[in-house]
Amino acid sequence: MRPILMRALARSTPTPVQWLEEPPPPHWREVITRTFPAARRLSPSRLDRLLQTVQLFLENTRFEGAGGFELTEEVELTIASQACYMLLGRDEEPFPRTRRVIVYPETFVPRRPAGIPDFEFIDEPDEATLGESWDHGTVILSWPSVEAGARDPDDGWNVVFHEFAHQLDQGDGESGGMPADVPGTLRQEWQAVVADRLAEIRRDLDDGHEPYLDDYAATNEAEFFAVATETYFEAPDHLAQWDPGLFALMQAYFRWTP
């Protein structure tokens, strides 16, 4: 990692996390390692940390089924373990602004909230989607997409990583492709790298070439960060080879290498 990134992170002083006194239920380890195979690659100590982080996240986050979907403990653990996997290098409360996760039995047509925080829906259907993240702390997911992303940890695609990357980005109530907790000394470099890579991907698409990140990264800065996060956690070796500069930014921000 480049020294400038290490110095920037050393000056970032987040509030330490307060873990729950009760240990996670013993059977969670089997459920998480079965439904989310990437967890099997973790060292024993890091897997313990994942379980602690999942426990705290579930303590503070409400899950709801929609469209007739029936929630189970396994559903909640499968989603929470993927989200919290991203934060294993960060000794902080997991997703403090995220308060609600809604799960659909299939792809869904989102209806935009008419009131916040009451979250009453209005009937303004958009196109069907696999997942959404809203800046008032709600994540909406399609369960088949969650399962598919968890099942294959190396295919470069994971809807939970993607939508919870948006939650990190929306930590200050906005979504601009740079999370609010990126250290100030790193922000200028972050903006420069993202602007350069976004322009490169768009040029590749205009020229008929396949970019090294998914095409959806070209949408805007927010989607670029979400796609880069997916790639970092699903294909870190490839990202390090394709784009060492972007890899270094992701490594600096998440503070661990999967």
Short mmCIF file of C-alpha atoms in Angstrom, two decimals, residues 118-210:
data_model
loop_
_atom_site.label_atom_id
_atom_site.label_comp_id
_atom_site.label_asym_id
_atom_site.label_seq_id
_atom_site.Cartn_x
_atom_site.Cartn_y
_atom_site.Cartn_z
CA ASP A 118 -42.71 6.68 8.02
CA PHE A 119 -41.78 5.10 4.71
CA GLU A 120 -45.29 5.08 3.25
CA PHE A 121 -45.32 3.94 -0.36
CA ILE A 122 -46.78 5.67 -3.37
CA ASP A 123 -47.63 3.86 -6.55
CA GLU A 124 -45.05 5.14 -9.00
CA PRO A 125 -43.60 1.91 -10.36
CA ASP A 126 -40.24 1.85 -12.04
CA GLU A 127 -38.55 -1.05 -13.82
CA ALA A 128 -37.88 -4.30 -11.98
CA THR A 129 -34.60 -4.43 -10.09
CA LEU A 130 -32.45 -6.74 -7.97
CA GLY A 131 -31.67 -4.35 -5.16
CA GLU A 132 -31.87 -0.75 -4.03
CA SER A 133 -30.31 1.43 -1.35
CA TRP A 134 -32.07 4.54 -0.07
CA ASP A 135 -30.30 7.36 1.68
CA HIS A 136 -32.53 7.31 4.76
CA GLY A 137 -31.17 3.91 5.81
CA THR A 138 -33.21 1.34 3.89
CA VAL A 139 -31.88 -1.48 1.71
CA ILE A 140 -34.19 -3.53 -0.52
CA LEU A 141 -33.05 -6.88 -1.90
CA SER A 142 -34.25 -9.72 -4.11
CA TRP A 143 -33.66 -12.99 -2.24
CA PRO A 144 -32.66 -15.06 -5.32
CA SER A 145 -30.06 -12.39 -6.12
CA VAL A 146 -28.78 -12.49 -2.55
CA GLU A 147 -28.42 -16.28 -2.71
CA ALA A 148 -26.69 -16.16 -6.10
CA GLY A 149 -24.19 -13.58 -4.90
CA ALA A 150 -23.41 -15.50 -1.72
CA ARG A 151 -23.12 -18.86 -3.48
CA ASP A 152 -20.24 -17.89 -5.78
CA PRO A 153 -17.70 -15.64 -4.03
CA ASP A 154 -15.49 -15.30 -7.10
CA ASP A 155 -17.78 -14.27 -9.96
CA GLY A 156 -17.36 -10.52 -9.43
CA TRP A 157 -21.05 -9.96 -8.71
CA ASN A 158 -22.78 -9.57 -5.36
CA VAL A 159 -25.95 -7.53 -4.83
CA VAL A 160 -25.41 -7.24 -1.06
CA PHE A 161 -21.91 -5.81 -1.49
CA HIS A 162 -23.30 -3.44 -4.11
CA GLU A 163 -26.23 -2.09 -2.14
CA PHE A 164 -24.38 -1.84 1.15
CA ALA A 165 -21.57 0.00 -0.61
CA HIS A 166 -24.26 2.54 -1.43
CA GLN A 167 -25.17 2.66 2.28
CA LEU A 168 -21.55 3.54 3.06
CA ASP A 169 -21.62 6.17 0.35
CA GLN A 170 -24.89 7.56 1.69
CA GLY A 171 -23.53 7.91 5.21
CA ASP A 172 -23.88 11.68 5.07
CA GLY A 173 -27.31 11.54 3.42
CA GLU A 174 -25.94 11.94 -0.09
CA SER A 175 -24.68 9.56 -2.75
CA GLY A 176 -21.72 10.89 -4.69
CA GLY A 177 -19.31 7.98 -4.92
CA MET A 178 -17.10 8.96 -1.98
CA PRO A 179 -18.20 7.86 1.51
CA ALA A 180 -18.29 10.61 4.12
CA ASP A 181 -15.71 8.80 6.27
CA VAL A 182 -12.99 8.86 3.61
CA PRO A 183 -10.21 10.81 5.40
CA GLY A 184 -9.77 14.40 4.30
CA THR A 185 -6.16 13.83 3.27
CA LEU A 186 -7.29 11.07 0.92
CA ARG A 187 -10.28 12.79 -0.65
CA GLN A 188 -8.42 14.66 -3.39
CA GLU A 189 -6.68 11.51 -4.60
CA TRP A 190 -9.97 9.59 -4.37
CA GLN A 191 -11.75 12.14 -6.56
CA ALA A 192 -8.92 12.14 -9.10
CA VAL A 193 -8.73 8.35 -9.40
CA VAL A 194 -12.50 7.92 -9.68
CA ALA A 195 -12.83 10.69 -12.29
CA ASP A 196 -9.98 9.21 -14.34
CA ARG A 197 -11.30 5.63 -14.22
CA LEU A 198 -14.88 6.68 -14.91
CA ALA A 199 -13.76 8.58 -18.00
CA GLU A 200 -11.68 5.58 -19.12
CA ILE A 201 -14.60 3.16 -18.78
CA ARG A 202 -16.89 5.47 -20.70
CA ARG A 203 -14.31 5.79 -23.50
CA ASP A 204 -13.98 2.01 -23.66
CA LEU A 205 -17.75 1.65 -23.99
CA ASP A 206 -17.95 4.36 -26.65
CA ASP A 207 -15.20 2.57 -28.60
CA GLY A 208 -16.93 -0.78 -28.34
CA HIS A 209 -14.41 -2.25 -25.90
CA GLU A 210 -15.30 -4.17 -22.76
#
